PDB file of C-alpha atoms in Angstrom:
ATOM      1  CA  MET K 133      -0.030   0.409   0.175  1.00 68.00           C
ATOM      2  CA  ASN K 134       2.745   2.163   0.929  1.00 75.00           C
ATOM      3  CA  LEU K 135       3.906   1.835  -2.821  1.00 83.00           C
ATOM      4  CA  PHE K 136       0.982   3.201  -3.741  1.00 84.00           C
ATOM      5  CA  PHE K 137       0.582   6.467  -1.716  1.00 83.00           C
ATOM      6  CA  ASP K 138       4.455   6.537  -2.439  1.00 84.00           C
ATOM      7  CA  SER K 139       4.057   6.585  -6.518  1.00 88.00           C
ATOM      8  CA  ILE K 140       0.859   9.503  -6.073  1.00 84.00           C
ATOM      9  CA  VAL K 141       2.346  12.034  -3.962  1.00 84.00           C
ATOM     10  CA  ASN K 142       5.574  11.472  -6.699  1.00 84.00           C
ATOM     11  CA  GLU K 143       3.889  12.331  -9.334  1.00 82.00           C
ATOM     12  CA  LEU K 144       1.853  15.139  -7.473  1.00 75.00           C
ATOM     13  CA  LEU K 145       5.123  16.763  -6.577  1.00 75.00           C
ATOM     14  CA  ASP K 146       5.960  16.395 -10.297  1.00 77.00           C
ATOM     15  CA  SER K 147       2.975  18.322 -11.218  1.00 73.00           C
ATOM     16  CA  TYR K 148       3.418  20.765  -8.801  1.00 69.00           C
ATOM     17  CA  TYR K 149       7.328  21.917 -10.148  1.00 69.00           C
ATOM     18  CA  HIS K 150       6.876  20.661 -13.993  1.00 66.00           C
ATOM     19  CA  ASP K 151       3.239  20.885 -14.987  1.00 57.00           C
ATOM     20  CA  GLY K 152       3.386  24.712 -14.452  1.00 54.00           C
ATOM     21  CA  ALA K 153       0.838  24.997 -11.495  1.00 49.00           C
ATOM     22  CA  ILE K 154       2.018  26.766  -8.201  1.00 56.00           C
ATOM     23  CA  ASN K 155       3.067  25.091  -5.310  1.00 55.00           C
ATOM     24  CA  CYS K 156       1.246  27.239  -2.535  1.00 55.00           C
ATOM     25  CA  SER K 157       2.417  24.225   0.414  1.00 52.00           C
ATOM     26  CA  ASP K 158       4.024  26.977   2.150  1.00 51.00           C
ATOM     27  CA  GLY K 159       0.847  29.216   3.135  1.00 52.00           C
ATOM     28  CA  THR K 160       3.207  32.331   2.340  1.00 59.00           C
ATOM     29  CA  ASN K 161       3.022  32.896  -1.365  1.00 78.00           C
ATOM     30  CA  LEU K 162      -0.531  33.902  -2.256  1.00 89.00           C
ATOM     31  CA  PRO K 163      -2.952  35.144  -0.385  1.00 93.00           C
ATOM     32  CA  SER K 164      -5.191  32.833   1.939  1.00 92.00           C
ATOM     33  CA  LYS K 165      -8.389  32.559   0.968  1.00 93.00           C
ATOM     34  CA  ARG K 166      -9.457  31.428   4.654  1.00 95.00           C
ATOM     35  CA  ALA K 167      -7.121  34.971   5.747  1.00 96.00           C
ATOM     36  CA  VAL K 168      -9.555  36.974   2.879  1.00 97.00           C
ATOM     37  CA  SER K 169     -12.418  35.437   4.112  1.00 96.00           C
ATOM     38  CA  LYS K 170     -12.123  36.663   7.174  1.00 95.00           C
ATOM     39  CA  LEU K 171     -11.124  39.749   6.639  1.00 97.00           C
ATOM     40  CA  THR K 172     -13.633  40.277   4.830  1.00 97.00           C
ATOM     41  CA  GLU K 173     -16.075  38.928   7.236  1.00 94.00           C
ATOM     42  CA  ASP K 174     -14.214  41.336   9.707  1.00 94.00           C
ATOM     43  CA  LEU K 175     -14.652  44.826   6.780  1.00 95.00           C
ATOM     44  CA  LEU K 176     -18.182  44.052   7.797  1.00 94.00           C
ATOM     45  CA  SER K 177     -18.744  43.852  11.012  1.00 90.00           C
ATOM     46  CA  LEU K 178     -16.637  47.280  11.148  1.00 89.00           C
ATOM     47  CA  ILE K 179     -18.982  48.816   7.914  1.00 91.00           C
ATOM     48  CA  PHE K 180     -22.408  47.151   9.910  1.00 89.00           C
ATOM     49  CA  PRO K 181     -21.431  47.203  13.698  1.00 83.00           C
ATOM     50  CA  GLY K 182     -24.273  44.479  15.506  1.00 73.00           C
ATOM     51  CA  PHE K 183     -24.998  42.766  12.507  1.00 73.00           C
ATOM     52  CA  TYR K 184     -22.535  40.304  12.223  1.00 66.00           C
ATOM     53  CA  PHE K 185     -22.152  39.334  15.420  1.00 60.00           C
ATOM     54  CA  SER K 186     -23.669  39.719  18.826  1.00 57.00           C
ATOM     55  CA  LEU K 187     -22.716  43.300  19.977  1.00 59.00           C
ATOM     56  CA  SER K 188     -24.152  45.419  23.085  1.00 61.00           C
ATOM     57  CA  LEU K 189     -21.568  48.168  23.737  1.00 57.00           C
ATOM     58  CA  SER K 190     -22.160  51.509  25.098  1.00 62.00           C
ATOM     59  CA  GLN K 191     -20.914  54.630  23.071  1.00 67.00           C
ATOM     60  CA  ASP K 192     -18.025  54.987  25.369  1.00 69.00           C
ATOM     61  CA  LYS K 193     -16.717  51.590  24.111  1.00 75.00           C
ATOM     62  CA  MET K 194     -18.173  51.446  20.444  1.00 77.00           C
ATOM     63  CA  ALA K 195     -14.473  52.914  20.051  1.00 78.00           C
ATOM     64  CA  SER K 196     -12.109  50.723  21.507  1.00 81.00           C
ATOM     65  CA  PHE K 197     -14.223  48.098  19.154  1.00 81.00           C
ATOM     66  CA  CYS K 198     -13.516  50.057  16.438  1.00 84.00           C
ATOM     67  CA  LEU K 199      -9.801  50.276  16.999  1.00 86.00           C
ATOM     68  CA  GLU K 200      -9.678  47.013  17.781  1.00 88.00           C
ATOM     69  CA  VAL K 201     -10.763  45.738  15.000  1.00 88.00           C
ATOM     70  CA  LEU K 202      -9.390  48.451  12.640  1.00 92.00           C
ATOM     71  CA  LYS K 203      -5.684  47.082  13.641  1.00 93.00           C
ATOM     72  CA  ARG K 204      -7.326  43.570  13.086  1.00 94.00           C
ATOM     73  CA  ILE K 205      -8.135  44.556   9.933  1.00 95.00           C
ATOM     74  CA  TYR K 206      -4.910  46.382   8.645  1.00 95.00           C
ATOM     75  CA  HIS K 207      -2.272  43.838  10.455  1.00 97.00           C
ATOM     76  CA  SER K 208      -4.312  41.211   8.263  1.00 97.00           C
ATOM     77  CA  LEU K 209      -4.306  43.343   5.088  1.00 98.00           C
ATOM     78  CA  VAL K 210      -1.101  44.310   4.857  1.00 97.00           C
ATOM     79  CA  GLN K 211      -0.319  40.637   5.293  1.00 96.00           C
ATOM     80  CA  GLU K 212      -1.758  39.265   2.298  1.00 97.00           C
ATOM     81  CA  VAL K 213      -1.329  42.487   0.089  1.00 97.00           C
ATOM     82  CA  GLU K 214       2.258  41.699   0.672  1.00 96.00           C
ATOM     83  CA  LYS K 215       1.966  38.132  -0.526  1.00 94.00           C
ATOM     84  CA  SER K 216      -0.121  39.570  -3.479  1.00 96.00           C
ATOM     85  CA  LEU K 217       3.026  42.230  -4.123  1.00 96.00           C
ATOM     86  CA  LEU K 218       4.999  39.202  -4.669  1.00 91.00           C
ATOM     87  CA  PHE K 219       3.073  37.749  -7.213  1.00 90.00           C
ATOM     88  CA  CYS K 220       1.991  41.219  -9.080  1.00 93.00           C
ATOM     89  CA  PRO K 221       4.457  44.203  -7.843  1.00 95.00           C
ATOM     90  CA  ILE K 222       3.247  47.706  -7.868  1.00 96.00           C
ATOM     91  CA  GLU K 223       4.874  50.140  -8.601  1.00 95.00           C
ATOM     92  CA  ASP K 224       5.851  52.966  -5.843  1.00 94.00           C
ATOM     93  CA  LYS K 225       3.424  51.027  -3.892  1.00 96.00           C
ATOM     94  CA  THR K 226       3.957  48.642  -0.292  1.00 97.00           C
ATOM     95  CA  ALA K 227       1.107  46.926   1.312  1.00 97.00           C
ATOM     96  CA  VAL K 228       1.494  49.235   4.479  1.00 97.00           C
ATOM     97  CA  SER K 229       0.819  52.743   1.721  1.00 97.00           C
ATOM     98  CA  ILE K 230      -1.983  50.532   0.082  1.00 97.00           C
ATOM     99  CA  GLY K 231      -3.593  49.021   3.682  1.00 96.00           C
ATOM    100  CA  GLN K 232      -3.466  53.116   4.818  1.00 95.00           C
ATOM    101  CA  ALA K 233      -5.220  53.831   2.007  1.00 96.00           C
ATOM    102  CA  PHE K 234      -7.884  51.496   2.162  1.00 96.00           C
ATOM    103  CA  LEU K 235      -8.422  52.277   5.293  1.00 94.00           C
ATOM    104  CA  SER K 236      -8.919  55.859   5.384  1.00 93.00           C
ATOM    105  CA  LYS K 237     -12.115  55.409   2.447  1.00 94.00           C
ATOM    106  CA  LEU K 238     -14.001  53.074   5.281  1.00 94.00           C
ATOM    107  CA  PRO K 239     -15.732  56.138   6.033  1.00 93.00           C
ATOM    108  CA  GLU K 240     -16.589  57.006   2.360  1.00 95.00           C
ATOM    109  CA  THR K 241     -17.600  53.748   2.040  1.00 95.00           C
ATOM    110  CA  ARG K 242     -19.964  53.721   4.378  1.00 93.00           C
ATOM    111  CA  LYS K 243     -21.856  56.913   3.609  1.00 95.00           C
ATOM    112  CA  ILE K 244     -22.524  55.630  -0.316  1.00 97.00           C
ATOM    113  CA  LEU K 245     -23.734  52.348   1.408  1.00 95.00           C
ATOM    114  CA  ALA K 246     -26.119  53.874   3.243  1.00 94.00           C
ATOM    115  CA  THR K 247     -27.452  55.141   0.158  1.00 97.00           C
ATOM    116  CA  ASP K 248     -27.602  51.192  -0.998  1.00 97.00           C
ATOM    117  CA  LEU K 249     -29.933  50.246   2.328  1.00 96.00           C
ATOM    118  CA  LYS K 250     -31.521  53.075   1.651  1.00 96.00           C
ATOM    119  CA  ALA K 251     -32.845  52.665  -1.602  1.00 97.00           C
ATOM    120  CA  THR K 252     -33.451  48.628  -0.427  1.00 97.00           C
ATOM    121  CA  PHE K 253     -35.424  49.367   2.245  1.00 96.00           C
ATOM    122  CA  GLU K 254     -38.019  52.434   0.465  1.00 96.00           C
ATOM    123  CA  GLY K 255     -37.963  50.339  -3.239  1.00 95.00           C
ATOM    124  CA  ASP K 256     -39.365  47.216  -1.602  1.00 95.00           C
ATOM    125  CA  PRO K 257     -42.798  47.166   0.092  1.00 95.00           C
ATOM    126  CA  ALA K 258     -41.662  43.644   0.933  1.00 95.00           C
ATOM    127  CA  SER K 259     -38.764  45.137   3.829  1.00 94.00           C
ATOM    128  CA  ALA K 260     -39.926  45.723   7.239  1.00 95.00           C
ATOM    129  CA  SER K 261     -36.966  47.752   8.331  1.00 93.00           C
ATOM    130  CA  ILE K 262     -33.522  48.458   7.671  1.00 91.00           C
ATOM    131  CA  GLU K 263     -32.477  46.162  10.391  1.00 90.00           C
ATOM    132  CA  GLU K 264     -34.285  43.445   8.699  1.00 93.00           C
ATOM    133  CA  VAL K 265     -32.970  44.613   5.063  1.00 93.00           C
ATOM    134  CA  LEU K 266     -29.067  44.454   6.796  1.00 91.00           C
ATOM    135  CA  LEU K 267     -29.868  41.218   7.876  1.00 91.00           C
ATOM    136  CA  ALA K 268     -31.533  39.430   5.862  1.00 93.00           C
ATOM    137  CA  TYR K 269     -31.089  41.301   2.343  1.00 95.00           C
ATOM    138  CA  PRO K 270     -27.860  39.075   0.621  1.00 96.00           C
ATOM    139  CA  GLY K 271     -27.928  42.394  -2.181  1.00 97.00           C
ATOM    140  CA  ILE K 272     -26.772  44.738   0.762  1.00 96.00           C
ATOM    141  CA  GLU K 273     -23.887  42.101   1.491  1.00 96.00           C
ATOM    142  CA  ALA K 274     -22.731  41.548  -2.221  1.00 98.00           C
ATOM    143  CA  ILE K 275     -22.728  45.584  -2.743  1.00 98.00           C
ATOM    144  CA  ALA K 276     -21.180  45.586   0.552  1.00 97.00           C
ATOM    145  CA  VAL K 277     -18.682  43.524  -0.356  1.00 98.00           C
ATOM    146  CA  TYR K 278     -17.840  45.018  -3.948  1.00 98.00           C
ATOM    147  CA  ARG K 279     -17.889  48.205  -2.725  1.00 98.00           C
ATOM    148  CA  LEU K 280     -14.732  47.534  -0.229  1.00 98.00           C
ATOM    149  CA  ALA K 281     -12.812  45.162  -2.791  1.00 98.00           C
ATOM    150  CA  HIS K 282     -13.273  47.836  -5.273  1.00 98.00           C
ATOM    151  CA  ILE K 283     -11.305  50.404  -3.349  1.00 98.00           C
ATOM    152  CA  LEU K 284      -8.437  47.389  -3.479  1.00 98.00           C
ATOM    153  CA  TYR K 285      -8.885  47.058  -7.456  1.00 98.00           C
ATOM    154  CA  LEU K 286      -7.850  50.665  -7.775  1.00 98.00           C
ATOM    155  CA  GLU K 287      -5.849  50.680  -6.302  1.00 97.00           C
ATOM    156  CA  ASN K 288      -4.741  47.492  -8.876  1.00 97.00           C
ATOM    157  CA  VAL K 289      -4.279  45.323  -5.940  1.00 98.00           C
ATOM    158  CA  ALA K 290      -4.044  41.895  -7.339  1.00 96.00           C
ATOM    159  CA  LEU K 291      -6.011  38.348  -6.634  1.00 96.00           C
ATOM    160  CA  ILE K 292      -7.447  40.010  -3.642  1.00 98.00           C
ATOM    161  CA  PRO K 293     -10.656  42.051  -4.649  1.00 98.00           C
ATOM    162  CA  ARG K 294     -11.948  38.997  -6.691  1.00 98.00           C
ATOM    163  CA  MET K 295     -10.989  36.655  -3.944  1.00 98.00           C
ATOM    164  CA  MET K 296     -13.584  39.209  -1.781  1.00 98.00           C
ATOM    165  CA  THR K 297     -16.378  39.690  -4.535  1.00 98.00           C
ATOM    166  CA  GLU K 298     -16.511  35.745  -4.520  1.00 98.00           C
ATOM    167  CA  TRP K 299     -16.331  35.169  -1.024  1.00 98.00           C
ATOM    168  CA  ALA K 300     -19.976  37.088  -1.622  1.00 98.00           C
ATOM    169  CA  HIS K 301     -20.623  35.346  -4.937  1.00 98.00           C
ATOM    170  CA  ALA K 302     -20.868  32.024  -3.384  1.00 97.00           C
ATOM    171  CA  ARG K 303     -22.682  32.793   0.161  1.00 96.00           C
ATOM    172  CA  THR K 304     -25.070  35.073  -2.166  1.00 97.00           C
ATOM    173  CA  GLY K 305     -25.667  33.853  -5.572  1.00 98.00           C
ATOM    174  CA  ILE K 306     -24.619  37.800  -7.026  1.00 98.00           C
ATOM    175  CA  ASP K 307     -21.573  38.342  -8.975  1.00 98.00           C
ATOM    176  CA  ILE K 308     -19.959  41.419  -9.176  1.00 98.00           C
ATOM    177  CA  HIS K 309     -16.610  42.119 -11.083  1.00 98.00           C
ATOM    178  CA  PRO K 310     -14.734  44.290  -8.487  1.00 98.00           C
ATOM    179  CA  GLY K 311     -13.580  46.151 -11.260  1.00 98.00           C
ATOM    180  CA  ALA K 312     -17.224  47.441 -11.967  1.00 98.00           C
ATOM    181  CA  GLU K 313     -18.465  50.947 -11.581  1.00 98.00           C
ATOM    182  CA  ILE K 314     -21.391  51.382  -9.658  1.00 98.00           C
ATOM    183  CA  GLY K 315     -23.145  54.386  -8.538  1.00 98.00           C
ATOM    184  CA  SER K 316     -25.186  55.772  -5.342  1.00 98.00           C
ATOM    185  CA  ASP K 317     -28.688  54.007  -4.532  1.00 98.00           C
ATOM    186  CA  PHE K 318     -28.127  51.098  -5.749  1.00 98.00           C
ATOM    187  CA  PHE K 319     -31.039  48.333  -5.158  1.00 98.00           C
ATOM    188  CA  ILE K 320     -30.521  44.775  -5.625  1.00 98.00           C
ATOM    189  CA  ASP K 321     -33.986  43.247  -5.594  1.00 96.00           C
ATOM    190  CA  HIS K 322     -33.636  39.356  -4.576  1.00 94.00           C
ATOM    191  CA  GLY K 323     -30.458  39.023  -6.682  1.00 95.00           C
ATOM    192  CA  THR K 324     -29.883  35.477  -6.962  1.00 96.00           C
ATOM    193  CA  GLY K 325     -28.570  34.633 -10.689  1.00 97.00           C
ATOM    194  CA  ILE K 326     -27.211  38.525 -10.602  1.00 98.00           C
ATOM    195  CA  VAL K 327     -24.100  39.033 -12.958  1.00 98.00           C
ATOM    196  CA  ILE K 328     -22.085  41.963 -13.578  1.00 98.00           C
ATOM    197  CA  GLY K 329     -19.154  42.516 -15.509  1.00 97.00           C
ATOM    198  CA  GLU K 330     -15.778  44.085 -14.840  1.00 96.00           C
ATOM    199  CA  THR K 331     -16.346  47.018 -17.271  1.00 97.00           C
ATOM    200  CA  CYS K 332     -19.563  47.616 -16.727  1.00 98.00           C
ATOM    201  CA  LYS K 333     -20.702  50.900 -15.724  1.00 98.00           C
ATOM    202  CA  ILE K 334     -23.822  51.285 -13.714  1.00 98.00           C
ATOM    203  CA  GLY K 335     -25.201  54.828 -12.212  1.00 98.00           C
ATOM    204  CA  HIS K 336     -27.139  56.194  -9.718  1.00 98.00           C
ATOM    205  CA  HIS K 337     -30.652  55.050  -8.231  1.00 98.00           C
ATOM    206  CA  VAL K 338     -30.137  51.947 -10.920  1.00 98.00           C
ATOM    207  CA  LYS K 339     -32.409  48.684  -9.834  1.00 98.00           C
ATOM    208  CA  ILE K 340     -31.320  45.455 -10.758  1.00 98.00           C
ATOM    209  CA  TYR K 341     -34.045  41.926 -10.226  1.00 98.00           C
ATOM    210  CA  HIS K 342     -32.363  38.890  -9.892  1.00 98.00           C
ATOM    211  CA  GLY K 343     -31.308  36.777 -12.704  1.00 98.00           C
ATOM    212  CA  VAL K 344     -29.985  39.588 -14.534  1.00 98.00           C
ATOM    213  CA  THR K 345     -26.855  39.458 -16.435  1.00 98.00           C
ATOM    214  CA  LEU K 346     -24.777  42.522 -17.946  1.00 98.00           C
ATOM    215  CA  GLY K 347     -22.060  40.847 -19.735  1.00 96.00           C
ATOM    216  CA  ALA K 348     -19.478  40.747 -22.693  1.00 92.00           C
ATOM    217  CA  ARG K 349     -20.994  39.678 -26.053  1.00 88.00           C
ATOM    218  CA  SER K 350     -17.874  37.710 -26.978  1.00 71.00           C
ATOM    219  CA  THR K 351     -15.145  36.370 -25.392  1.00 65.00           C
ATOM    220  CA  ARG K 352     -14.040  34.477 -28.042  1.00 66.00           C
ATOM    221  CA  GLY K 353     -10.832  37.423 -28.223  1.00 61.00           C
ATOM    222  CA  GLY K 354      -9.788  36.158 -25.102  1.00 65.00           C
ATOM    223  CA  ARG K 355      -6.901  37.618 -23.106  1.00 66.00           C
ATOM    224  CA  LYS K 356      -6.253  40.234 -26.480  1.00 67.00           C
ATOM    225  CA  LEU K 357      -9.360  41.524 -24.383  1.00 68.00           C
ATOM    226  CA  ARG K 358      -8.250  42.357 -21.422  1.00 77.00           C
ATOM    227  CA  GLY K 359      -8.720  46.202 -20.853  1.00 73.00           C
ATOM    228  CA  GLN K 360     -11.327  47.160 -23.128  1.00 84.00           C
ATOM    229  CA  LYS K 361     -14.957  48.019 -22.430  1.00 92.00           C
ATOM    230  CA  ARG K 362     -16.386  44.842 -22.377  1.00 94.00           C
ATOM    231  CA  HIS K 363     -19.839  44.785 -20.880  1.00 96.00           C
ATOM    232  CA  PRO K 364     -22.671  47.973 -20.992  1.00 98.00           C
ATOM    233  CA  THR K 365     -23.011  51.299 -19.214  1.00 98.00           C
ATOM    234  CA  ILE K 366     -26.181  51.357 -16.932  1.00 98.00           C
ATOM    235  CA  GLU K 367     -27.499  55.206 -17.235  1.00 98.00           C
ATOM    236  CA  ASP K 368     -29.265  56.735 -13.944  1.00 98.00           C
ATOM    237  CA  TYR K 369     -32.319  56.004 -13.027  1.00 98.00           C
ATOM    238  CA  VAL K 370     -32.633  52.790 -14.769  1.00 98.00           C
ATOM    239  CA  THR K 371     -34.732  49.857 -13.647  1.00 98.00           C
ATOM    240  CA  ILE K 372     -33.878  46.117 -14.853  1.00 98.00           C
ATOM    241  CA  TYR K 373     -36.518  43.515 -14.674  1.00 98.00           C
ATOM    242  CA  PRO K 374     -35.696  39.394 -13.858  1.00 97.00           C
ATOM    243  CA  GLY K 375     -33.808  37.414 -16.649  1.00 97.00           C
ATOM    244  CA  ALA K 376     -32.694  40.641 -18.615  1.00 97.00           C
ATOM    245  CA  THR K 377     -29.480  40.310 -20.562  1.00 97.00           C
ATOM    246  CA  ILE K 378     -27.249  43.190 -21.975  1.00 98.00           C
ATOM    247  CA  LEU K 379     -24.066  43.248 -23.378  1.00 97.00           C
ATOM    248  CA  GLY K 380     -21.648  44.864 -24.907  1.00 95.00           C
ATOM    249  CA  GLY K 381     -19.500  47.632 -24.700  1.00 95.00           C
ATOM    250  CA  GLU K 382     -21.378  49.590 -26.302  1.00 95.00           C
ATOM    251  CA  THR K 383     -23.977  48.685 -25.577  1.00 97.00           C
ATOM    252  CA  VAL K 384     -26.288  51.763 -23.142  1.00 98.00           C
ATOM    253  CA  ILE K 385     -29.173  51.965 -21.487  1.00 98.00           C
ATOM    254  CA  GLY K 386     -30.118  55.278 -21.085  1.00 98.00           C
ATOM    255  CA  ALA K 387     -31.242  57.073 -18.000  1.00 98.00           C
ATOM    256  CA  GLY K 388     -34.888  57.022 -17.067  1.00 98.00           C
ATOM    257  CA  SER K 389     -35.493  53.620 -19.022  1.00 98.00           C
ATOM    258  CA  VAL K 390     -37.064  50.371 -17.972  1.00 98.00           C
ATOM    259  CA  ILE K 391     -35.915  46.703 -19.456  1.00 97.00           C
ATOM    260  CA  GLY K 392     -38.684  43.783 -18.704  1.00 96.00           C
ATOM    261  CA  GLY K 393     -38.132  40.702 -18.202  1.00 95.00           C
ATOM    262  CA  ASN K 394     -35.892  38.365 -20.500  1.00 94.00           C
ATOM    263  CA  VAL K 395     -35.201  41.113 -22.533  1.00 95.00           C
ATOM    264  CA  TRP K 396     -31.843  40.551 -24.900  1.00 95.00           C
ATOM    265  CA  LEU K 397     -30.343  43.357 -25.884  1.00 96.00           C
ATOM    266  CA  THR K 398     -26.958  44.280 -27.985  1.00 95.00           C
ATOM    267  CA  HIS K 399     -27.467  47.787 -28.552  1.00 95.00           C
ATOM    268  CA  PRO K 400     -27.751  51.179 -27.396  1.00 97.00           C
ATOM    269  CA  VAL K 401     -31.519  52.450 -25.573  1.00 97.00           C
ATOM    270  CA  PRO K 402     -32.340  55.827 -25.094  1.00 98.00           C
ATOM    271  CA  PRO K 403     -33.222  57.194 -22.243  1.00 98.00           C
ATOM    272  CA  ASN K 404     -36.749  56.750 -21.164  1.00 98.00           C
ATOM    273  CA  SER K 405     -37.181  53.588 -22.756  1.00 97.00           C
ATOM    274  CA  ILE K 406     -39.325  51.345 -22.577  1.00 97.00           C
ATOM    275  CA  VAL K 407     -37.857  47.890 -23.952  1.00 96.00           C
ATOM    276  CA  THR K 408     -40.087  44.368 -23.625  1.00 94.00           C
ATOM    277  CA  LEU K 409     -40.552  41.777 -25.817  1.00 88.00           C
ATOM    278  CA  VAL K 410     -43.035  40.971 -28.221  1.00 85.00           C
ATOM    279  CA  ASP K 411     -45.695  38.356 -29.304  1.00 79.00           C
ATOM    280  CA  GLN K 412     -44.761  35.756 -26.797  1.00 75.00           C
ATOM    281  CA  GLU K 413     -46.968  33.308 -26.777  1.00 74.00           C
ATOM    282  CA  ILE K 414     -48.620  31.575 -23.700  1.00 74.00           C
ATOM    283  CA  ARG K 415     -50.600  28.233 -24.448  1.00 77.00           C
ATOM    284  CA  VAL K 416     -52.914  26.515 -22.165  1.00 81.00           C
ATOM    285  CA  ARG K 417     -55.040  23.585 -22.750  1.00 83.00           C
ATOM    286  CA  THR K 418     -56.268  21.054 -20.705  1.00 86.00           C
ATOM    287  CA  LYS K 419     -54.495  17.789 -19.548  1.00 80.00           C
ATOM    288  CA  ASN K 420     -56.952  15.832 -22.061  1.00 77.00           C
ATOM    289  CA  GLU K 421     -55.594  17.226 -25.348  1.00 65.00           C
TER     290      GLU K 421
END
């Protein structure tokens, strides 16, 4: 039996060193998925204190809580960014400078997330309270993680922003690339199955339902397409209903438009348009026919 195991071990070792795979056995050469997951949870607890673990503190003790969590986040972030920089260095930036720049953006991030919370609560008659939205709505969690990851994306940090949004994707079913640009008062209703691509631009006061794809028309160009505008632009006050698919970097949905369910769009739409499918036939017959 030992010969059997030895044979497999030798083959695995050979693949580690000769087949182009990355050997991460020392745990130091790439960011840790576990550490990034914990970092993301800590960030959410700082952004929304009391909603990600039990917290009963007086106002006097809140400062101590914030300081403790902030230091833990900073230490973990710097550690993981150092690994990211080993993988993909950034000129004139260090893990420390990136960590400090990131933390300085947290108050601003909380302010824009407050607009997302308001849009969700006011836009959904089923929501009973802001507290319910925070505790039970996957859209808010996905948006919050996206907005945090987007800060690191703008700093050109490799790996970690995508790891954060994929953590949220696994939990919520909502896939928002950290490179997307999304304005304030963003409302995701239900959310399952939403995909928002890297070069997508979304304005203010946009509402998106479940099953919506904001994607690229084609990826046949492969790596040659990197850096190009591949995903649509959604202007202010647009509503996109379930199952709609909007593709292409040149596709612009004009402000104030409504995109109906299951619509497939690959061309621009002028402002204040209503886009629906026509001539869909629904047949109802008895089981005996």
